[in-house]
Amino acid sequence: MTRLFDASLLYAECGRCRSPVIFRDPSEVLLWMGIPADSLGSDCLLIYDGCPKCSPDGSLPEPRFVRLRLRGRQQAPH
């Protein structure tokens, strides 16, 4: 039996300064992006183009969903 990845464990970082980005509800962000919860894993992360540290204008840009791949290993089909 496979267990679903807990979306609250999803890592998010700023693509500019590489600082971690804290967000309230990652499930809401992923739902808005159309990413199914059953496709998440520890190889997934969100990259923001700016954060409160390097872009203190108060708004958080839209994230990009990234899935990391290990060299030499094939990705299982989704």
Tab-separated table of N, CA, C and O in Angstrom:
chain	number	residue	atom	x	y	z
A	1	MET	N	0.842	-1.172	0.000
A	1	MET	CA	0.000	0.000	0.000
A	1	MET	C	0.892	1.242	0.000
A	1	MET	O	1.805	1.376	0.806
A	2	THR	N	0.650	2.152	-0.936
A	2	THR	CA	1.436	3.376	-0.982
A	2	THR	C	0.750	4.453	-0.167
A	2	THR	O	-0.467	4.556	-0.133
A	3	ARG	N	1.571	5.253	0.486
A	3	ARG	CA	1.041	6.331	1.308
A	3	ARG	C	1.174	7.637	0.553
A	3	ARG	O	2.174	7.864	-0.124
A	4	LEU	N	0.187	8.494	0.687
A	4	LEU	CA	0.249	9.801	0.057
A	4	LEU	C	1.272	10.669	0.762
A	4	LEU	O	1.425	10.612	1.978
A	5	PHE	N	1.976	11.477	-0.016
A	5	PHE	CA	2.929	12.426	0.532
A	5	PHE	C	2.149	13.572	1.166
A	5	PHE	O	1.223	14.104	0.566
A	6	ASP	N	2.522	13.956	2.361
A	6	ASP	CA	1.860	15.049	3.073
A	6	ASP	C	2.291	16.373	2.453
A	6	ASP	O	3.474	16.741	2.517
A	7	ALA	N	1.370	17.092	1.846
A	7	ALA	CA	1.679	18.349	1.159
A	7	ALA	C	2.273	19.392	2.095
A	7	ALA	O	3.007	20.276	1.657
A	8	SER	N	2.015	19.289	3.394
A	8	SER	CA	2.585	20.259	4.326
A	8	SER	C	4.102	20.085	4.462
A	8	SER	O	4.784	20.962	4.984
A	9	LEU	N	4.648	18.966	3.981
A	9	LEU	CA	6.085	18.724	4.015
A	9	LEU	C	6.799	19.217	2.762
A	9	LEU	O	8.016	19.122	2.656
A	10	LEU	N	6.035	19.747	1.808
A	10	LEU	CA	6.616	20.227	0.562
A	10	LEU	C	7.514	21.432	0.829
A	10	LEU	O	7.125	22.370	1.509
A	11	TYR	N	8.723	21.389	0.297
A	11	TYR	CA	9.686	22.471	0.504
A	11	TYR	C	9.463	23.554	-0.543
A	11	TYR	O	9.219	23.260	-1.717
A	12	ALA	N	9.557	24.816	-0.123
A	12	ALA	CA	9.448	25.959	-1.033
A	12	ALA	C	10.621	26.892	-0.768
A	12	ALA	O	10.986	27.133	0.382
A	13	GLU	N	11.223	27.387	-1.843
A	13	GLU	CA	12.330	28.311	-1.675
A	13	GLU	C	12.280	29.404	-2.723
A	13	GLU	O	11.625	29.280	-3.753
A	14	CYS	N	13.000	30.488	-2.432
A	14	CYS	CA	13.102	31.624	-3.331
A	14	CYS	C	14.145	31.298	-4.399
A	14	CYS	O	15.247	30.878	-4.074
A	15	GLY	N	13.795	31.492	-5.642
A	15	GLY	CA	14.722	31.248	-6.734
A	15	GLY	C	15.795	32.313	-6.848
A	15	GLY	O	16.788	32.120	-7.529
A	16	ARG	N	15.606	33.449	-6.191
A	16	ARG	CA	16.595	34.531	-6.239
A	16	ARG	C	17.648	34.383	-5.140
A	16	ARG	O	18.829	34.332	-5.405
A	17	CYS	N	17.197	34.350	-3.881
A	17	CYS	CA	18.150	34.352	-2.763
A	17	CYS	C	18.279	32.979	-2.086
A	17	CYS	O	19.039	32.821	-1.160
A	18	ARG	N	17.502	31.995	-2.548
A	18	ARG	CA	17.534	30.616	-2.031
A	18	ARG	C	17.061	30.478	-0.585
A	18	ARG	O	17.313	29.471	0.056
A	19	SER	N	16.381	31.477	-0.076
A	19	SER	CA	15.812	31.393	1.276
A	19	SER	C	14.566	30.520	1.255
A	19	SER	O	13.836	30.504	0.257
A	20	PRO	N	14.287	29.807	2.343
A	20	PRO	CA	13.031	29.056	2.411
A	20	PRO	C	11.851	30.022	2.413
A	20	PRO	O	11.950	31.121	2.950
A	21	VAL	N	10.780	29.617	1.784
A	21	VAL	CA	9.556	30.424	1.735
A	21	VAL	C	8.504	29.719	2.573
A	21	VAL	O	8.229	28.539	2.372
A	22	ILE	N	7.952	30.442	3.522
A	22	ILE	CA	6.907	29.897	4.381
A	22	ILE	C	5.555	30.297	3.786
A	22	ILE	O	5.308	31.468	3.509
A	23	PHE	N	4.696	29.332	3.594
A	23	PHE	CA	3.369	29.610	3.072
A	23	PHE	C	2.345	28.863	3.897
A	23	PHE	O	2.664	27.873	4.544
A	24	ARG	N	1.128	29.361	3.899
A	24	ARG	CA	0.100	28.832	4.802
A	24	ARG	C	-0.392	27.444	4.431
A	24	ARG	O	-0.350	26.534	5.226
A	25	ASP	N	-0.885	27.290	3.238
A	25	ASP	CA	-1.516	26.026	2.865
A	25	ASP	C	-0.991	25.547	1.518
A	25	ASP	O	-1.493	25.967	0.485
A	26	PRO	N	0.016	24.682	1.525
A	26	PRO	CA	0.548	24.203	0.254
A	26	PRO	C	-0.483	23.447	-0.573
A	26	PRO	O	-0.432	23.466	-1.799
A	27	SER	N	-1.449	22.811	0.070
A	27	SER	CA	-2.487	22.083	-0.672
A	27	SER	C	-3.285	23.035	-1.549
A	27	SER	O	-3.628	22.707	-2.678
A	28	GLU	N	-3.556	24.218	-1.033
A	28	GLU	CA	-4.309	25.213	-1.804
A	28	GLU	C	-3.510	25.673	-3.019
A	28	GLU	O	-4.049	25.800	-4.110
A	29	VAL	N	-2.213	25.911	-2.826
A	29	VAL	CA	-1.344	26.330	-3.928
A	29	VAL	C	-1.294	25.243	-4.997
A	29	VAL	O	-1.429	25.520	-6.184
A	30	LEU	N	-1.116	23.994	-4.581
A	30	LEU	CA	-1.039	22.889	-5.525
A	30	LEU	C	-2.356	22.668	-6.251
A	30	LEU	O	-2.370	22.383	-7.445
A	31	LEU	N	-3.463	22.817	-5.543
A	31	LEU	CA	-4.771	22.678	-6.165
A	31	LEU	C	-4.957	23.745	-7.229
A	31	LEU	O	-5.401	23.468	-8.339
A	32	TRP	N	-4.573	24.977	-6.906
A	32	TRP	CA	-4.673	26.085	-7.849
A	32	TRP	C	-3.808	25.823	-9.085
A	32	TRP	O	-4.172	26.173	-10.201
A	33	MET	N	-2.645	25.168	-8.882
A	33	MET	CA	-1.735	24.870	-9.993
A	33	MET	C	-2.172	23.642	-10.788
A	33	MET	O	-1.629	23.364	-11.846
A	34	GLY	N	-3.121	22.880	-10.266
A	34	GLY	CA	-3.590	21.679	-10.949
A	34	GLY	C	-2.698	20.468	-10.727
A	34	GLY	O	-2.706	19.534	-11.521
A	35	ILE	N	-1.931	20.466	-9.631
A	35	ILE	CA	-1.038	19.352	-9.316
A	35	ILE	C	-1.797	18.364	-8.432
A	35	ILE	O	-2.209	18.710	-7.337
A	36	PRO	N	-2.013	17.129	-8.887
A	36	PRO	CA	-2.730	16.158	-8.061
A	36	PRO	C	-1.912	15.733	-6.839
A	36	PRO	O	-0.700	15.523	-6.936
A	37	ALA	N	-2.549	15.630	-5.712
A	37	ALA	CA	-1.875	15.276	-4.455
A	37	ALA	C	-1.200	13.915	-4.526
A	37	ALA	O	-0.155	13.717	-3.914
A	38	ASP	N	-1.748	12.992	-5.293
A	38	ASP	CA	-1.153	11.657	-5.353
A	38	ASP	C	0.107	11.605	-6.220
A	38	ASP	O	0.757	10.578	-6.301
A	39	SER	N	0.471	12.727	-6.873
A	39	SER	CA	1.699	12.754	-7.669
A	39	SER	C	2.872	13.357	-6.900
A	39	SER	O	3.979	13.428	-7.414
A	40	LEU	N	2.644	13.786	-5.655
A	40	LEU	CA	3.689	14.421	-4.858
A	40	LEU	C	4.619	13.391	-4.237
A	40	LEU	O	4.225	12.271	-3.964
A	41	GLY	N	5.847	13.822	-4.017
A	41	GLY	CA	6.826	12.987	-3.341
A	41	GLY	C	7.912	13.863	-2.759
A	41	GLY	O	7.895	15.090	-2.895
A	42	SER	N	8.887	13.236	-2.145
A	42	SER	CA	9.969	13.995	-1.518
A	42	SER	C	10.890	14.641	-2.545
A	42	SER	O	11.764	15.422	-2.188
A	43	ASP	N	10.713	14.328	-3.827
A	43	ASP	CA	11.517	14.937	-4.879
A	43	ASP	C	10.866	16.180	-5.477
A	43	ASP	O	11.335	16.707	-6.480
A	44	CYS	N	9.805	16.673	-4.868
A	44	CYS	CA	9.072	17.833	-5.374
A	44	CYS	C	9.356	19.069	-4.532
A	44	CYS	O	9.560	18.971	-3.324
A	45	LEU	N	9.338	20.239	-5.180
A	45	LEU	CA	9.461	21.488	-4.447
A	45	LEU	C	8.825	22.621	-5.240
A	45	LEU	O	8.523	22.471	-6.418
A	46	LEU	N	8.608	23.737	-4.550
A	46	LEU	CA	8.076	24.941	-5.169
A	46	LEU	C	9.176	25.994	-5.175
A	46	LEU	O	9.852	26.195	-4.173
A	47	ILE	N	9.355	26.665	-6.323
A	47	ILE	CA	10.332	27.738	-6.453
A	47	ILE	C	9.564	29.030	-6.734
A	47	ILE	O	8.773	29.095	-7.668
A	48	TYR	N	9.807	30.021	-5.886
A	48	TYR	CA	9.188	31.338	-6.056
A	48	TYR	C	10.207	32.299	-6.648
A	48	TYR	O	11.390	32.243	-6.312
A	49	ASP	N	9.766	33.199	-7.525
A	49	ASP	CA	10.638	34.213	-8.099
A	49	ASP	C	10.593	35.458	-7.216
A	49	ASP	O	10.023	36.478	-7.577
A	50	GLY	N	11.159	35.333	-6.036
A	50	GLY	CA	11.152	36.412	-5.051
A	50	GLY	C	10.516	35.934	-3.761
A	50	GLY	O	9.791	34.928	-3.735
A	51	CYS	N	10.846	36.634	-2.682
A	51	CYS	CA	10.302	36.298	-1.368
A	51	CYS	C	10.281	37.564	-0.515
A	51	CYS	O	10.815	38.592	-0.925
A	52	PRO	N	9.700	37.516	0.669
A	52	PRO	CA	9.682	38.695	1.531
A	52	PRO	C	11.074	39.223	1.876
A	52	PRO	O	11.252	40.404	2.110
A	53	LYS	N	12.075	38.351	1.865
A	53	LYS	CA	13.436	38.773	2.203
A	53	LYS	C	14.069	39.617	1.090
A	53	LYS	O	14.682	40.636	1.352
A	54	CYS	N	13.923	39.189	-0.169
A	54	CYS	CA	14.577	39.902	-1.270
A	54	CYS	C	13.618	40.771	-2.087
A	54	CYS	O	14.060	41.573	-2.896
A	55	SER	N	12.324	40.596	-1.900
A	55	SER	CA	11.311	41.408	-2.578
A	55	SER	C	10.260	41.835	-1.559
A	55	SER	O	9.148	41.305	-1.539
A	56	PRO	N	10.597	42.785	-0.698
A	56	PRO	CA	9.712	43.112	0.427
A	56	PRO	C	8.474	43.940	0.073
A	56	PRO	O	7.925	44.598	0.927
A	57	ASP	N	8.003	43.859	-1.165
A	57	ASP	CA	6.812	44.621	-1.540
A	57	ASP	C	5.522	44.038	-0.980
A	57	ASP	O	4.460	44.614	-1.114
A	58	GLY	N	5.602	42.875	-0.354
A	58	GLY	CA	4.448	42.295	0.314
A	58	GLY	C	3.736	41.212	-0.460
A	58	GLY	O	3.038	40.398	0.114
A	59	SER	N	3.895	41.153	-1.783
A	59	SER	CA	3.209	40.120	-2.554
A	59	SER	C	4.169	38.976	-2.869
A	59	SER	O	5.347	39.193	-3.144
A	60	LEU	N	3.669	37.781	-2.802
A	60	LEU	CA	4.464	36.600	-3.104
A	60	LEU	C	4.150	36.184	-4.543
A	60	LEU	O	2.991	35.953	-4.887
A	61	PRO	N	5.167	36.114	-5.407
A	61	PRO	CA	4.922	35.725	-6.801
A	61	PRO	C	4.369	34.304	-6.896
A	61	PRO	O	4.465	33.524	-5.954
A	62	GLU	N	3.843	33.972	-8.057
A	62	GLU	CA	3.344	32.627	-8.291
A	62	GLU	C	4.525	31.649	-8.317
A	62	GLU	O	5.580	31.956	-8.851
A	63	PRO	N	4.342	30.471	-7.738
A	63	PRO	CA	5.441	29.502	-7.705
A	63	PRO	C	5.516	28.661	-8.974
A	63	PRO	O	4.567	28.596	-9.752
A	64	ARG	N	6.653	28.028	-9.151
A	64	ARG	CA	6.831	26.993	-10.176
A	64	ARG	C	6.979	25.672	-9.445
A	64	ARG	O	7.667	25.578	-8.435
A	65	PHE	N	6.346	24.652	-9.954
A	65	PHE	CA	6.446	23.310	-9.389
A	65	PHE	C	7.612	22.607	-10.070
A	65	PHE	O	7.712	22.585	-11.293
A	66	VAL	N	8.518	22.038	-9.259
A	66	VAL	CA	9.705	21.375	-9.786
A	66	VAL	C	9.781	19.972	-9.204
A	66	VAL	O	9.546	19.772	-8.016
A	67	ARG	N	10.102	19.020	-10.076
A	67	ARG	CA	10.352	17.650	-9.632
A	67	ARG	C	11.815	17.332	-9.954
A	67	ARG	O	12.230	17.399	-11.104
A	68	LEU	N	12.578	17.032	-8.925
A	68	LEU	CA	13.994	16.728	-9.094
A	68	LEU	C	14.170	15.307	-9.591
A	68	LEU	O	13.410	14.416	-9.236
A	69	ARG	N	15.185	15.091	-10.383
A	69	ARG	CA	15.495	13.751	-10.871
A	69	ARG	C	16.928	13.422	-10.514
A	69	ARG	O	17.811	14.260	-10.622
A	70	LEU	N	17.149	12.193	-10.117
A	70	LEU	CA	18.502	11.730	-9.842
A	70	LEU	C	19.152	11.308	-11.147
A	70	LEU	O	18.510	10.664	-11.984
A	71	ARG	N	20.403	11.666	-11.309
A	71	ARG	CA	21.118	11.272	-12.536
A	71	ARG	C	21.226	9.764	-12.606
A	71	ARG	O	21.506	9.094	-11.628
A	72	GLY	N	21.000	9.241	-13.810
A	72	GLY	CA	21.145	7.810	-14.013
A	72	GLY	C	19.924	6.993	-13.638
A	72	GLY	O	19.891	5.809	-13.859
A	73	ARG	N	18.933	7.622	-13.067
A	73	ARG	CA	17.709	6.894	-12.705
A	73	ARG	C	16.559	7.376	-13.568
A	73	ARG	O	16.410	8.550	-13.815
A	74	GLN	N	15.754	6.444	-14.003
A	74	GLN	CA	14.595	6.819	-14.786
A	74	GLN	C	13.433	7.154	-13.857
A	74	GLN	O	13.262	6.527	-12.815
A	75	GLN	N	12.662	8.143	-14.256
A	75	GLN	CA	11.488	8.552	-13.506
A	75	GLN	C	10.346	7.590	-13.780
A	75	GLN	O	10.114	7.194	-14.919
A	76	ALA	N	9.644	7.196	-12.761
A	76	ALA	CA	8.467	6.346	-12.941
A	76	ALA	C	7.385	7.159	-13.630
A	76	ALA	O	7.204	8.339	-13.335
A	77	PRO	N	6.658	6.591	-14.580
A	77	PRO	CA	5.605	7.335	-15.275
A	77	PRO	C	4.475	7.706	-14.312
A	77	PRO	O	4.169	6.962	-13.401
A	78	HIS	N	3.894	8.887	-14.534
A	78	HIS	CA	2.775	9.361	-13.698
A	78	HIS	C	1.483	9.212	-14.426
A	78	HIS	O	1.226	9.516	-15.466
